[in-house]
Amino acid sequence: MSTPQSIQLRRFLPSIVLNAVVPLVIYTLVRPYFANDVTALIIAGAIPLAATLVGFVVRRKLDVIGAISVVGFVVAVAAQLLTGGDGLIVKVQGVVVTGPVGVLFLLSALIGRPLVGVIFQFLARRNPAMRVPTKSRSTALTLVIGGMFVLHAVVAVTLALTLPTPVFLAVSNPIGLSIIAVGFGIIFLMRRRWQVSAADVQPR
């Protein structure tokens, strides 16, 4: 029997393959034709970007992973063209967006305005039936999401600085996806615990 988690995984699997596996294959094929990594990395990243945009035009639906990849690629290439360098920012384009977002989540929790609570409050204005988490739960969720994104970014940059590009492309995505999976697993367990607690306090 399929669980909601397995259904979600199957839903995002094509996008994960497109943005994780395809760039490695393309880079491996085109790298011998260029004098440096930068051009090969840009070409490798442009293929999933083009497929994501075509999918949006055809289906009028942009998936979350694809959207993050598109924004990260555009920002990374723009920064590379403006600053030059050895292509590090193009290698870690996947965390160009999620890294700063993670820092923003952590900072919002530290100042007492957890972003998860702010987002739920905004959504509740459009849908009054939506339940807004308590501040303590919003803070916990914000810290987990922020920590997950920041850890992902730190690990990706560390791998990019220490590993050859082909090895980095081969291992960074599996490691990064594992970090994201653990983060969402923690969130799932937290929500289950809160649901059990709520059921225990309900009058019988």
Coordinates of C-alpha atoms in Angstrom, one line a residue:
M1 CA 0.0 0.0 0.0
S2 CA 1.4 3.4 -1.0
T3 CA 2.0 5.9 1.8
P4 CA 1.7 9.7 1.3
Q5 CA 5.5 9.9 1.6
S6 CA 6.1 7.4 -1.2
I7 CA 3.6 9.1 -3.4
Q8 CA 5.3 12.4 -2.9
L9 CA 8.7 10.8 -3.6
R10 CA 7.4 9.3 -6.9
R11 CA 6.0 12.7 -7.8
F12 CA 9.4 14.4 -7.4
L13 CA 11.6 11.6 -8.7
P14 CA 11.6 12.7 -12.3
S15 CA 12.6 16.2 -11.3
I16 CA 15.3 14.8 -8.9
V17 CA 16.7 12.7 -11.7
L18 CA 16.6 15.6 -14.2
N19 CA 18.4 18.0 -11.8
A20 CA 20.8 15.5 -10.2
V21 CA 21.7 12.8 -12.7
V22 CA 21.5 14.6 -16.1
P23 CA 24.0 17.4 -15.2
L24 CA 26.6 14.8 -14.4
V25 CA 26.1 12.9 -17.6
I26 CA 26.1 16.1 -19.7
Y27 CA 29.2 17.4 -18.0
T28 CA 31.1 14.1 -18.5
L29 CA 30.2 14.2 -22.2
V30 CA 31.1 17.8 -23.0
R31 CA 34.0 18.5 -20.6
P32 CA 36.8 17.2 -23.0
Y33 CA 35.8 19.8 -25.5
F34 CA 36.5 22.8 -23.3
A35 CA 39.6 24.3 -21.6
N36 CA 38.0 24.8 -18.2
D37 CA 35.2 23.5 -16.0
V38 CA 33.0 26.7 -16.2
T39 CA 31.7 26.3 -19.7
A40 CA 31.0 22.6 -19.3
L41 CA 29.2 23.2 -16.0
I42 CA 27.0 25.9 -17.5
I43 CA 26.1 23.6 -20.4
A44 CA 25.4 20.8 -18.0
G45 CA 23.2 23.0 -15.9
A46 CA 21.4 24.6 -18.9
I47 CA 19.9 21.3 -20.0
P48 CA 17.7 20.6 -16.9
L49 CA 16.8 24.3 -17.0
A50 CA 15.6 24.1 -20.6
A51 CA 13.6 20.9 -19.8
T52 CA 12.0 22.6 -16.8
L53 CA 11.0 25.6 -18.8
V54 CA 9.6 23.5 -21.6
G55 CA 7.6 21.5 -19.0
F56 CA 6.2 24.7 -17.6
V57 CA 5.2 25.9 -21.1
V58 CA 3.5 22.6 -21.9
R59 CA 1.8 21.8 -18.6
R60 CA 1.6 25.3 -17.1
K61 CA 3.0 23.9 -13.9
L62 CA 6.4 24.5 -12.4
D63 CA 7.6 22.0 -9.7
V64 CA 9.4 23.3 -6.6
I65 CA 12.7 21.5 -7.3
G66 CA 12.8 22.7 -10.9
A67 CA 12.0 26.3 -9.8
I68 CA 14.8 26.3 -7.3
S69 CA 17.2 24.9 -9.9
V70 CA 16.2 27.6 -12.5
V71 CA 16.7 30.4 -10.0
G72 CA 20.0 29.0 -8.7
F73 CA 21.3 28.5 -12.2
V74 CA 20.5 32.0 -13.3
V75 CA 21.9 33.6 -10.2
A76 CA 25.1 31.5 -10.4
V77 CA 25.8 32.2 -14.0
A78 CA 25.1 35.9 -13.6
A79 CA 27.5 36.0 -10.6
Q80 CA 30.1 34.0 -12.6
L81 CA 29.9 36.4 -15.6
L82 CA 30.2 39.4 -13.3
T83 CA 33.0 38.2 -11.0
G84 CA 34.9 35.6 -13.0
G85 CA 36.7 33.1 -10.8
D86 CA 37.2 29.4 -11.0
G87 CA 33.6 28.4 -11.4
L88 CA 32.9 27.5 -7.8
I89 CA 29.6 29.4 -7.7
V90 CA 28.5 27.5 -10.8
K91 CA 29.4 24.2 -9.1
V92 CA 27.3 25.0 -6.1
Q93 CA 24.4 26.6 -7.9
G94 CA 22.0 24.3 -6.1
V95 CA 22.6 26.1 -2.8
V96 CA 22.8 29.6 -4.1
V97 CA 19.1 30.0 -3.2
T98 CA 18.6 27.4 -0.4
G99 CA 21.6 28.5 1.6
P100 CA 20.5 32.2 2.1
V101 CA 17.0 31.0 2.7
G102 CA 18.2 28.7 5.4
V103 CA 20.1 31.6 7.1
L104 CA 17.0 33.7 6.9
F105 CA 14.9 31.0 8.6
L106 CA 17.5 30.6 11.4
L107 CA 17.6 34.4 11.9
S108 CA 13.8 34.7 12.0
A109 CA 13.7 32.1 14.8
L110 CA 16.5 33.8 16.8
I111 CA 14.6 37.1 16.7
G112 CA 11.3 35.5 17.8
R113 CA 9.5 35.8 14.4
P114 CA 9.8 32.3 13.0
L115 CA 9.1 32.3 9.3
V116 CA 7.0 29.1 9.4
G117 CA 4.5 31.0 11.7
V118 CA 4.6 34.0 9.4
I119 CA 3.9 31.9 6.3
F120 CA 1.0 30.0 8.0
Q121 CA -0.5 33.3 9.3
F122 CA -0.4 34.7 5.7
L123 CA -2.0 31.5 4.3
A124 CA -4.7 31.5 7.1
R125 CA -5.9 34.9 5.9
R126 CA -6.8 33.3 2.6
N127 CA -8.1 30.1 4.1
P128 CA -9.5 30.7 7.6
A129 CA -9.9 27.0 8.1
M130 CA -6.2 26.5 8.1
R131 CA -4.7 25.8 11.6
V132 CA -1.7 28.0 12.5
P133 CA 1.0 26.3 14.6
T134 CA 1.8 27.7 18.0
K135 CA 4.8 29.9 18.3
S136 CA 6.9 27.2 19.9
R137 CA 6.1 24.7 17.2
S138 CA 6.7 27.3 14.5
T139 CA 10.0 28.0 16.0
A140 CA 11.0 24.3 16.1
L141 CA 9.9 23.8 12.5
T142 CA 11.8 27.0 11.4
L143 CA 15.0 25.9 13.1
V144 CA 14.8 22.4 11.5
I145 CA 14.2 23.8 8.0
G146 CA 16.8 26.5 8.4
G147 CA 19.4 24.1 9.8
M148 CA 18.7 21.6 7.0
F149 CA 19.3 24.2 4.3
V150 CA 22.3 25.7 5.9
L151 CA 23.9 22.3 6.5
H152 CA 23.2 21.4 2.9
A153 CA 24.9 24.5 1.7
V154 CA 28.0 24.1 4.0
V155 CA 28.4 20.5 2.9
A156 CA 28.0 21.4 -0.8
V157 CA 30.6 24.2 -0.7
T158 CA 33.0 22.0 1.3
L159 CA 32.7 19.2 -1.2
A160 CA 33.1 21.7 -4.1
L161 CA 36.4 23.0 -2.6
T162 CA 37.9 19.6 -1.8
L163 CA 36.8 17.3 -4.7
P164 CA 37.5 17.2 -8.4
T165 CA 34.5 18.4 -10.4
P166 CA 33.4 15.0 -11.7
V167 CA 33.6 13.5 -8.3
F168 CA 31.7 16.4 -6.8
L169 CA 28.9 16.1 -9.3
A170 CA 28.6 12.4 -8.6
V171 CA 28.5 12.6 -4.8
S172 CA 27.1 16.1 -4.0
N173 CA 23.5 15.4 -5.0
P174 CA 23.1 12.1 -3.2
I175 CA 24.6 13.6 -0.1
G176 CA 22.5 16.8 -0.4
L177 CA 19.3 14.8 -1.0
S178 CA 20.2 12.6 2.1
I179 CA 20.4 15.8 4.2
I180 CA 17.1 17.1 2.9
A181 CA 15.5 13.7 3.4
V182 CA 16.7 13.5 7.0
G183 CA 15.4 17.1 7.6
F184 CA 11.9 16.2 6.3
G185 CA 12.0 13.0 8.2
I186 CA 12.5 15.0 11.4
I187 CA 9.7 17.3 10.5
F188 CA 7.4 14.3 9.8
L189 CA 8.3 12.8 13.2
M190 CA 7.7 16.1 15.0
R191 CA 4.2 16.4 13.4
R192 CA 3.3 12.8 14.3
R193 CA 4.3 13.5 17.9
W194 CA 2.2 16.7 18.0
Q195 CA -0.7 14.8 16.6
V196 CA -0.4 12.1 19.2
S197 CA -0.2 14.7 21.9
A198 CA -3.3 16.5 20.6
A199 CA -5.2 13.2 20.6
D200 CA -4.2 12.4 24.2
V201 CA -5.5 15.7 25.5
Q202 CA -8.9 15.5 23.7
P203 CA -11.8 14.7 26.0
R204 CA -13.1 11.1 25.8

